[in-house]
Structure formats: C-alpha cells, structure tokens
Short mmCIF file of C-alpha atoms and ligand atoms in Angstrom, two decimals:
data_model
loop_
_atom_site.label_atom_id
_atom_site.label_comp_id
_atom_site.label_asym_id
_atom_site.label_seq_id
_atom_site.Cartn_x
_atom_site.Cartn_y
_atom_site.Cartn_z
CA UNK A 1 23.68 51.03 27.58
CA UNK A 2 24.07 47.36 28.48
CA UNK A 3 25.68 45.14 25.88
CA UNK A 4 23.48 42.20 27.03
CA UNK A 5 26.63 40.11 27.20
CA UNK A 6 26.34 36.47 28.24
CA UNK A 7 29.81 36.71 29.82
CA UNK A 8 29.87 34.91 33.17
CA UNK A 9 33.38 34.15 34.44
CA UNK A 10 36.99 33.27 33.65
CA UNK A 11 38.28 29.72 33.77
CA UNK A 12 41.69 28.06 33.91
CA UNK A 13 41.61 25.10 31.55
CA UNK A 14 44.32 23.33 33.55
CA UNK A 15 42.98 23.33 37.13
CA UNK A 16 39.38 24.36 36.24
CA UNK A 17 39.46 27.09 38.89
CA UNK A 18 37.08 29.90 38.08
CA UNK A 19 37.74 33.58 38.52
CA UNK A 20 35.49 36.60 38.88
CA UNK A 21 34.47 38.15 35.57
CA UNK A 22 34.87 41.67 36.89
CA UNK A 23 38.14 41.46 38.69
CA UNK A 24 41.36 42.42 36.97
CA UNK A 25 42.87 39.07 36.02
CA UNK A 26 45.91 38.08 34.03
CA UNK A 27 46.58 34.31 34.02
CA UNK A 28 45.96 31.51 36.52
CA UNK A 29 48.27 32.08 39.49
CA UNK A 30 48.13 28.36 40.41
CA UNK A 31 49.23 26.94 37.05
CA UNK A 32 50.71 29.92 35.18
CA UNK A 33 48.32 29.07 32.32
CA UNK A 34 45.92 31.30 30.34
CA UNK A 35 42.42 32.07 31.57
CA UNK A 36 39.56 31.92 29.10
CA UNK A 37 36.24 33.74 29.19
CA UNK A 38 33.09 31.65 29.63
CA UNK A 39 29.53 32.61 28.73
CA UNK A 40 26.02 31.54 29.74
CA UNK A 41 25.43 30.04 26.32
CA UNK A 42 22.64 27.84 27.69
CA UNK A 43 20.53 30.97 28.01
CA UNK A 44 20.44 30.91 24.22
CA UNK A 45 20.76 33.63 21.63
CA UNK A 46 19.15 33.82 18.22
CA UNK A 47 21.46 34.69 15.36
CA UNK A 48 18.65 36.93 14.12
CA UNK A 49 20.03 39.57 16.52
CA UNK A 50 22.83 40.16 14.00
CA UNK A 51 20.45 41.48 11.34
CA UNK A 52 20.76 45.21 11.88
CA UNK A 53 24.12 45.28 13.55
CA UNK A 54 27.11 47.46 12.55
CA UNK A 55 29.64 45.88 10.18
CA UNK A 56 32.41 45.50 12.73
CA UNK A 57 33.32 42.87 15.32
CA UNK A 58 31.10 44.43 17.98
CA UNK A 59 28.09 42.97 16.15
CA UNK A 60 28.82 39.86 18.28
CA UNK A 61 28.62 41.83 21.54
CA UNK A 62 26.60 39.21 23.45
CA UNK A 63 29.53 36.79 23.16
CA UNK A 64 32.18 39.37 24.03
CA UNK A 65 33.11 40.15 27.65
CA UNK A 66 32.20 43.84 27.78
CA UNK A 67 29.20 44.88 29.93
CA UNK A 68 28.53 48.50 28.94
CA UNK A 69 28.60 49.66 25.34
CA UNK A 70 29.97 53.12 26.20
CA UNK A 71 33.28 51.37 26.99
CA UNK A 72 33.71 50.11 23.42
CA UNK A 73 36.90 51.51 21.90
CA UNK A 74 36.20 50.99 18.20
CA UNK A 75 38.14 51.97 15.09
CA UNK A 76 36.05 49.85 12.72
CA UNK A 77 37.81 46.49 13.26
CA UNK A 78 36.40 43.29 11.79
CA UNK A 79 33.95 42.27 9.04
CA UNK A 80 36.86 41.83 6.67
CA UNK A 81 36.27 40.22 3.27
CA UNK A 82 36.27 36.46 2.73
CA UNK A 83 37.55 36.60 -0.82
CA UNK A 84 37.18 33.82 -3.40
CA UNK A 85 40.63 32.71 -4.59
CA UNK A 86 39.34 30.73 -7.54
CA UNK A 87 42.45 30.82 -9.73
CA UNK A 88 44.66 29.66 -6.90
CA UNK A 89 41.95 27.19 -5.90
CA UNK A 90 41.90 25.48 -9.27
CA UNK A 91 45.69 25.33 -9.35
CA UNK A 92 45.57 23.80 -5.88
CA UNK A 93 42.78 21.46 -6.97
CA UNK A 94 40.14 21.98 -4.26
CA UNK A 95 36.38 22.45 -4.33
CA UNK A 96 36.58 25.98 -2.96
CA UNK A 97 39.44 28.22 -1.79
CA UNK A 98 38.90 31.48 0.07
CA UNK A 99 41.15 33.98 1.77
CA UNK A 100 39.95 35.72 4.93
CA UNK A 101 41.78 38.97 4.30
CA UNK A 102 42.59 40.85 7.48
CA UNK A 103 44.79 43.54 5.90
CA UNK A 104 42.01 46.16 5.93
CA UNK A 105 41.74 46.27 9.72
CA UNK A 106 42.82 49.44 11.59
CA UNK A 107 46.67 49.58 11.64
CA UNK A 108 46.74 46.90 8.94
CA UNK A 109 46.37 43.60 10.76
CA UNK A 110 44.06 41.31 12.70
CA UNK A 111 45.83 42.39 15.89
CA UNK A 112 43.26 45.21 15.88
CA UNK A 113 40.53 42.78 16.93
CA UNK A 114 42.32 41.54 20.02
CA UNK A 115 43.51 44.94 21.14
CA UNK A 116 40.18 46.65 20.55
CA UNK A 117 38.70 44.07 22.92
CA UNK A 118 41.50 44.17 25.53
CA UNK A 119 41.66 47.97 25.64
CA UNK A 120 37.86 48.25 25.83
CA UNK A 121 37.68 45.79 28.73
CA UNK A 122 40.57 47.54 30.47
CA UNK A 123 38.69 50.82 30.10
CA UNK A 124 35.67 49.19 31.74
CA UNK A 125 37.88 47.92 34.58
CA UNK A 126 39.44 51.36 35.07
CA UNK A 127 42.88 50.60 33.59
CA UNK A 128 44.63 52.97 31.17
CA UNK A 129 48.36 52.14 31.09
CA UNK A 130 49.55 49.11 29.14
CA UNK A 131 52.70 47.28 28.09
CA UNK A 132 53.31 44.76 25.31
CA UNK A 133 56.16 42.88 23.64
CA UNK A 134 55.57 42.77 19.89
CA UNK A 135 56.88 41.62 16.52
CA UNK A 136 55.27 44.79 15.15
CA UNK A 137 51.55 44.60 14.47
CA UNK A 138 50.39 44.12 18.06
CA UNK A 139 52.37 47.21 19.08
CA UNK A 140 50.75 49.30 16.34
CA UNK A 141 47.29 48.11 17.30
CA UNK A 142 47.80 48.69 21.03
CA UNK A 143 49.12 52.18 20.28
CA UNK A 144 46.08 53.04 18.19
CA UNK A 145 43.44 51.84 20.66
CA UNK A 146 45.33 53.36 23.58
CA UNK A 147 45.42 56.70 21.76
CA UNK A 148 41.67 56.49 21.18
CA UNK A 149 40.93 55.77 24.85
CA UNK A 150 43.49 58.38 25.98
CA UNK A 151 45.69 55.90 27.78
CA UNK A 152 49.43 55.17 27.67
CA UNK A 153 51.17 52.32 25.81
CA UNK A 154 54.70 50.99 26.41
CA UNK A 155 55.84 48.92 23.42
CA UNK A 156 58.88 46.60 23.40
CA UNK A 157 60.02 45.35 19.99
CA UNK A 158 63.00 43.34 18.65
CA UNK A 159 65.66 45.30 16.74
CA UNK A 160 64.79 43.25 13.62
CA UNK A 161 61.27 44.74 13.44
CA UNK A 162 60.55 46.78 10.26
CA UNK A 163 61.00 50.52 10.82
CA UNK A 164 57.39 51.37 10.02
CA UNK A 165 56.10 49.74 13.19
CA UNK A 166 58.13 52.02 15.41
CA UNK A 167 56.96 55.08 13.45
CA UNK A 168 53.40 53.81 13.67
CA UNK A 169 53.55 53.41 17.46
CA UNK A 170 55.34 56.68 18.13
CA UNK A 171 53.07 58.77 15.94
CA UNK A 172 50.16 57.55 18.07
CA UNK A 173 51.96 58.55 21.22
CA UNK A 174 53.29 55.20 22.47
CA UNK A 175 56.65 54.84 24.20
CA UNK A 176 58.79 52.41 22.19
CA UNK A 177 61.91 50.45 23.27
CA UNK A 178 63.92 48.45 20.70
CA UNK A 179 65.38 45.27 22.22
CA UNK A 180 68.28 43.14 21.06
CA UNK A 181 66.88 39.61 20.40
CA UNK A 182 63.47 38.06 19.83
CA UNK A 183 59.98 38.88 21.08
CA UNK A 184 60.78 36.65 24.08
CA UNK A 185 63.75 38.90 24.95
CA UNK A 186 61.51 41.93 24.46
CA UNK A 187 59.07 40.35 26.93
CA UNK A 188 61.88 39.79 29.44
CA UNK A 189 63.08 43.41 29.15
CA UNK A 190 59.50 44.54 29.64
CA UNK A 191 59.01 42.36 32.74
CA UNK A 192 62.16 43.92 34.17
CA UNK A 193 60.70 47.40 33.86
CA UNK A 194 57.28 46.33 35.06
CA UNK A 195 58.29 44.43 38.20
CA UNK A 196 55.84 46.37 40.32
CA UNK A 197 53.02 45.66 37.84
CA UNK A 198 52.22 49.32 37.28
CA UNK A 199 51.32 48.65 33.66
CA UNK A 200 48.70 46.15 32.49
CA UNK A 201 50.58 43.44 30.62
CA UNK A 202 48.72 42.56 27.40
CA UNK A 203 51.22 39.94 26.21
CA UNK A 204 49.46 37.31 24.05
CA UNK A 205 47.26 35.17 26.35
CA UNK A 206 48.72 36.61 29.56
CA UNK A 207 45.39 38.38 29.79
CA UNK A 208 42.12 36.77 28.67
CA UNK A 209 40.55 39.40 26.41
CA UNK A 210 42.67 39.65 23.25
CA UNK A 211 41.59 36.07 22.58
CA UNK A 212 37.94 37.14 22.71
CA UNK A 213 38.53 39.80 20.07
CA UNK A 214 40.42 37.38 17.84
CA UNK A 215 37.69 34.78 18.08
CA UNK A 216 35.37 37.09 16.14
CA UNK A 217 37.20 35.86 13.02
CA UNK A 218 35.52 32.52 13.67
CA UNK A 219 32.07 34.08 14.04
CA UNK A 220 32.59 36.10 10.87
CA UNK A 221 33.81 33.19 8.77
CA UNK A 222 30.68 31.26 9.84
CA UNK A 223 28.32 34.16 9.16
CA UNK A 224 29.93 34.89 5.78
CA UNK A 225 29.51 31.21 4.83
CA UNK A 226 25.88 31.19 5.92
CA UNK A 227 26.78 29.03 8.95
CA UNK A 228 28.38 26.19 6.96
CA UNK A 229 31.94 25.86 8.28
CA UNK A 230 34.83 25.04 5.93
CA UNK A 231 36.75 21.73 5.96
CA UNK A 232 40.18 23.25 6.57
CA UNK A 233 41.43 26.54 8.03
CA UNK A 234 45.13 27.37 7.72
CA UNK A 235 46.57 29.92 10.13
CA UNK A 236 50.06 31.47 10.53
CA UNK A 237 50.87 30.71 14.15
CA UNK A 238 53.03 32.79 16.46
CA UNK A 239 51.37 33.18 19.85
CA UNK A 240 48.38 31.26 18.50
CA UNK A 241 45.48 33.50 19.56
CA UNK A 242 43.77 33.42 16.18
CA UNK A 243 43.97 29.65 15.89
CA UNK A 244 42.69 29.12 19.44
CA UNK A 245 40.12 31.89 19.08
CA UNK A 246 38.56 30.61 15.85
CA UNK A 247 38.24 27.14 17.37
CA UNK A 248 36.71 28.61 20.54
CA UNK A 249 34.19 30.54 18.44
CA UNK A 250 33.18 27.35 16.63
CA UNK A 251 32.55 25.53 19.94
CA UNK A 252 30.48 28.45 21.23
CA UNK A 253 28.41 28.61 18.03
CA UNK A 254 27.76 24.87 18.24
CA UNK A 255 26.48 25.31 21.79
CA UNK A 256 24.30 28.23 20.66
CA UNK A 257 22.95 26.14 17.80
CA UNK A 258 24.29 28.61 15.22
CA UNK A 259 26.15 25.81 13.42
CA UNK A 260 25.10 22.16 13.20
CA UNK A 261 28.53 20.59 12.97
CA UNK A 262 32.21 21.49 13.05
CA UNK A 263 33.96 19.65 10.20
CA UNK A 264 36.94 22.02 10.32
CA UNK A 265 40.53 20.80 10.68
CA UNK A 266 42.74 23.59 12.04
CA UNK A 267 46.29 23.89 10.64
CA UNK A 268 49.17 25.86 12.18
CA UNK A 269 51.93 27.21 9.91
CA UNK A 270 55.34 28.36 11.18
CA UNK A 271 58.76 29.09 9.65
CA UNK A 272 61.55 26.51 9.37
CA UNK A 273 63.81 28.74 11.48
CA UNK A 274 61.35 28.88 14.43
CA UNK A 275 58.87 26.00 14.58
CA UNK A 276 58.24 24.97 18.19
CA UNK A 277 54.61 24.02 17.43
CA UNK A 278 55.61 21.83 14.48
CA UNK A 279 58.23 20.03 16.58
CA UNK A 280 55.74 19.39 19.38
CA UNK A 281 53.07 18.23 16.91
CA UNK A 282 55.46 15.76 15.27
CA UNK A 283 56.23 14.30 18.69
CA UNK A 284 52.59 14.25 19.78
CA UNK A 285 53.28 16.51 22.78
CA UNK A 286 50.67 18.57 24.62
CA UNK A 287 53.03 21.54 25.03
CA UNK A 288 55.97 23.02 23.14
CA UNK A 289 59.59 23.54 24.08
CA UNK A 290 61.42 26.85 23.88
CA UNK A 291 62.90 27.16 20.39
CA UNK A 292 66.59 28.04 20.76
CA UNK A 293 68.20 30.65 18.49
CA UNK A 294 65.22 31.34 16.21
CA UNK A 295 66.28 32.56 12.76
CA UNK A 296 65.37 36.04 11.57
CA UNK A 297 62.54 35.69 9.02
CA UNK A 298 60.59 37.98 6.70
CA UNK A 299 57.47 36.75 8.52
CA UNK A 300 58.15 38.67 11.75
CA UNK A 301 54.88 37.67 13.37
CA UNK A 302 55.92 34.01 13.37
CA UNK A 303 59.21 34.44 15.22
CA UNK A 304 57.86 33.33 18.60
CA UNK A 305 60.20 30.85 20.35
CA UNK A 306 57.61 29.83 22.94
CA UNK A 307 53.94 30.78 23.06
CA UNK A 308 52.38 31.32 26.51
CA UNK A 309 49.27 29.54 25.19
CA UNK A 310 51.21 26.57 23.80
CA UNK A 311 48.92 24.00 25.44
CA UNK A 312 45.84 25.58 23.90
CA UNK A 313 47.51 25.62 20.48
CA UNK A 314 48.34 21.93 20.73
CA UNK A 315 44.90 20.90 22.01
CA UNK A 316 43.23 22.85 19.17
CA UNK A 317 45.33 20.98 16.61
CA UNK A 318 44.56 17.57 18.14
CA UNK A 319 40.85 18.15 18.83
CA UNK A 320 40.25 19.33 15.28
CA UNK A 321 42.31 16.53 13.65
CA UNK A 322 44.50 19.32 12.36
CA UNK A 323 48.13 19.58 11.43
CA UNK A 324 51.27 21.70 11.86
CA UNK A 325 53.96 22.42 9.26
CA UNK A 326 56.55 25.02 8.36
CA UNK A 327 57.84 26.99 5.35
CA UNK A 328 61.18 28.61 4.54
CA UNK A 329 61.56 32.28 3.64
CA UNK A 330 62.25 31.24 0.01
CA UNK A 331 58.98 29.33 -0.07
CA UNK A 332 57.17 32.32 1.43
CA UNK A 333 58.56 34.64 -1.27
CA UNK A 334 57.56 32.17 -3.99
CA UNK A 335 53.99 31.85 -2.68
CA UNK A 336 53.73 35.62 -2.24
CA UNK A 337 54.48 36.15 -5.88
CA UNK A 338 52.18 33.35 -7.07
CA UNK A 339 49.22 34.70 -5.10
CA UNK A 340 49.88 38.27 -6.27
CA UNK A 341 49.90 37.23 -9.94
CA UNK A 342 46.99 34.81 -9.72
CA UNK A 343 44.66 36.67 -7.40
CA UNK A 344 45.82 40.29 -7.36
CA UNK A 345 46.40 39.97 -3.65
CA UNK A 346 49.68 41.18 -2.15
CA UNK A 347 49.78 39.13 1.05
CA UNK A 348 51.79 39.67 4.20
CA UNK A 349 54.68 37.16 4.50
CA UNK A 350 52.68 35.36 7.20
CA UNK A 351 49.72 35.05 4.82
CA UNK A 352 51.98 33.84 2.03
CA UNK A 353 53.35 31.10 4.33
CA UNK A 354 49.78 29.84 4.60
CA UNK A 355 49.41 29.70 0.79
CA UNK A 356 52.58 27.64 0.51
CA UNK A 357 51.35 25.36 3.30
CA UNK A 358 48.12 24.71 1.38
CA UNK A 359 50.11 23.40 -1.60
CA UNK A 360 52.24 21.18 0.64
CA UNK A 361 49.15 19.79 2.36
CA UNK A 362 47.53 19.03 -0.99
CA UNK A 363 50.66 17.16 -2.09
CA UNK A 364 50.69 15.14 1.14
CA UNK A 365 46.98 14.26 0.82
CA UNK A 366 45.89 16.08 3.99
CA UNK A 367 43.81 18.40 1.80
CA UNK A 368 41.48 16.60 -0.61
CA UNK A 369 39.89 17.69 -3.91
CA UNK A 370 36.51 17.87 -2.23
CA UNK A 371 37.66 20.23 0.51
CA UNK A 372 36.56 23.81 1.11
CA UNK A 373 39.68 25.58 2.40
CA UNK A 374 39.98 28.99 4.09
CA UNK A 375 43.38 30.69 4.35
CA UNK A 376 44.11 33.54 6.76
CA UNK A 377 45.97 36.59 5.49
CA UNK A 378 46.62 38.16 8.85
CA UNK A 379 48.11 41.49 7.83
CA UNK A 380 49.02 44.04 5.20
CA UNK A 381 52.04 43.53 2.95
CA UNK A 382 52.70 47.25 2.93
CA UNK A 383 54.19 47.18 6.41
CA UNK A 384 56.81 44.68 5.26
CA UNK A 385 58.20 46.35 2.13
CA UNK A 386 61.67 46.61 3.63
CA UNK A 387 61.65 42.80 4.16
CA UNK A 388 60.69 42.19 0.54
C1 PLP B 1 50.94 38.45 15.24
C2 PLP B 1 50.84 38.00 13.84
C3 PLP B 1 50.70 36.63 13.52
C4 PLP B 1 50.66 35.57 14.58
O1 PLP B 1 49.47 35.65 15.29
P1 PLP B 1 49.24 34.86 16.66
O2 PLP B 1 47.83 35.08 16.99
O3 PLP B 1 50.20 35.46 17.63
O4 PLP B 1 49.57 33.45 16.39
C5 PLP B 1 50.52 36.29 12.19
N1 PLP B 1 50.53 37.23 11.22
C6 PLP B 1 50.69 38.54 11.48
C7 PLP B 1 50.69 39.51 10.34
C8 PLP B 1 50.84 38.98 12.80
O5 PLP B 1 50.97 40.27 13.06
ZN1 ZN B 2 44.92 26.96 36.90
#
C-alpha cells in the first residue's frame, strides 16, 4: 500500500543543491552539511486525515519520507503524553507548564522515533546493515529496530556509558564496541572500521531520515494542543535533531495551514562541562567549535563536543528568537529531585537539565508569567540509575 507521502526530494541548506529522493544519500558531498527532506506541501493536506489514524508517529505518514507502508518498521513509537506539570508550573510562575514525556517510547527514549524512520527508509532502499556512535539511547533504539527488520547493527559507545545500554544492544543482537573517549571518538573508531562504507552510517544528521522521525514530536505537540503552539519549548541538546526537527515540523504545518502562527521560542540546554552550542550562541556565531576535553556528566546524551548539524541548531535558535544555556550536574540532580517530588515524574538527567533551565530563564526574564512552556523529557530515568 502507498503511504501517499508528499516527499519530493532532499536538499542541502548550504548550497541548495537537490538530491534524488530515492537514491541512497548521506550528507551533501559538496559542503559536508546535512541534507533535509522536502515535501510537496503546496499540494495541501487536510488535518482531518488524522482522525482514524493509529496512535503512533506513523499517523503523520504523508509528511514522512516512506513510500510504501509495508516498509514501516514500527514498535509503537510516538504519541507520548503531554503531561500538565501544574505544581512545578505555579512554582515557576507561568501560565501553563507541560512536559512532553518521551520515556514511554520503545527502548525508553525519543531516539526510537528517529531510528524507526531511518531503519524503515533503509529497508525501503534495500539496506540492512547499519553503524552508529552513541551515548546510549540511540544504540538501543537502532538495535531494536534492526532486530525487527532482521538487519545487523554495529554500535560504538564511550566507556562512560551506563552498563544497561550495552546489555540492551547485545540482547537484541547488535555488535557493540566500547571506545575510550567521547561519542566523537566513538564516531572516529567507527569510521576507521567502515572505511569502505559497507555499513550505512546513521550518525545524527549524517543521513536525512532520523530528523524526519524526530520531527513528529513537533506534529504531536501541535495536535495535542489543538494546533495552538506554545510560547517556549526547552530541549536538551546533544546532536540537536529534536530541536531542529520540532522547528521543521512547525514550518511545515504553517505551510500546510495546520497552524496559523508560530510564536514558539526554541531553547537549547547543555551541560557546563560540554556546551559548544551555548558558547556559539553567546558569540552570535552561525556554527559551533569543537568542545575540547568535555567533562563526564550524568546526562550522557548531552556530551557531544561537536554536532554535525551545528549550523541547523544555531539557525533554529536565531530564527525562533530562542536561547541557549547550560546546567551543572549538581543543578541537574537538584531539579530531578524537585520534579520527582512535585510532579511524581522521575526524569532522565537530560530532562531534569531542562527543568533547571526553565527556572533560570524565568529568573532572567526570558520566560514571562504569561508564557505557555513545554519541556522535553527525552528519556527514561531507569536507564541511568547507576549515574544517580
Ligand atoms: C540523544 C539524547 C539527547 C540529545 O538529543 P539530540 O537530538 O542528539 O540533541 C537528549 N536526551 C536523551 C535522553 C538522549 O538520549
Ligand atoms: Zn551542499
């Protein structure tokens, strides 16, 4: 069965070159920059089509790049709750505070969305062997979707990754290497082993489709809010796909006429020991540097010294009149405990960093009393117990 996708081609945002939708593509060979999927949105699509759709991210299939629905590799990802955090909201002093809680996704994080999409599209393109460098959750998600499609996953993770992630990957049949250093070093070790390109590299934004899966968070937030977007979204930023993806979804929905306006300011949160996006934002740069000697943190997903999609992260922050800031591990622990006691939500360290950031932004005046704020809890706390 056809998905009726509006997918038309891939585009490099730097040189504007376009690439064939149905060729195997990684990033733009001219500029070494990410490619993004473009759709024939002018053809139009009524949001009424969503009415009888399944409660997972594939309900948005017309704005996802897959052509045939038999290629969907689905474990029930998406349609996560947008929970009212009213106690925390009144302490913060805002009109409305909600947490988009991604912990219930397959393998316990929002990485499921991106890898469901990337593995499905790979299946459609006839690819079945993958490699990925990971701080943990992306490796688990790739392993799960690869198992489901009967492919092979090669996962490269830093030594400092919690034990459970390795167990998770191996139980699903992936081949795991532990690497001394950061996710960047894991990526380098992987590139060494994959010089001949025998495996499809699904490193964040080095292929265009994980972004498309992650953008469904933006569609969902809009649908759950009856198409009235919030004033502020705060996102824990490593490679940045969620931040970029949510913003991309908002632009697409505007073009489709699903939302009237986009009032949302997008905020990136990092850790004090690895904050390349914050440094670049404070200097007004359109790209980040490579953060030297990033500190080990309890928020593993944020220890990314240089994102491949750094230019897209920065342009999202500037276009949305957003902001970038960081938190220490002590602040993350404090916010984790506050949110648990006030809301009964045990957040991942990355999600707790976002809670702390909201308080800092309220103090600085960036967030106002009248604002409707949405926080992203990107993963499950239960994978991080050894950090806590
Ligand atoms: C990967 C990850 C992040 C960072 O996500 P990006 O899209 O790479 O910025 C945040 N939180 C958790 C739990 C993660 O696994
Ligand atoms: Zn280019």
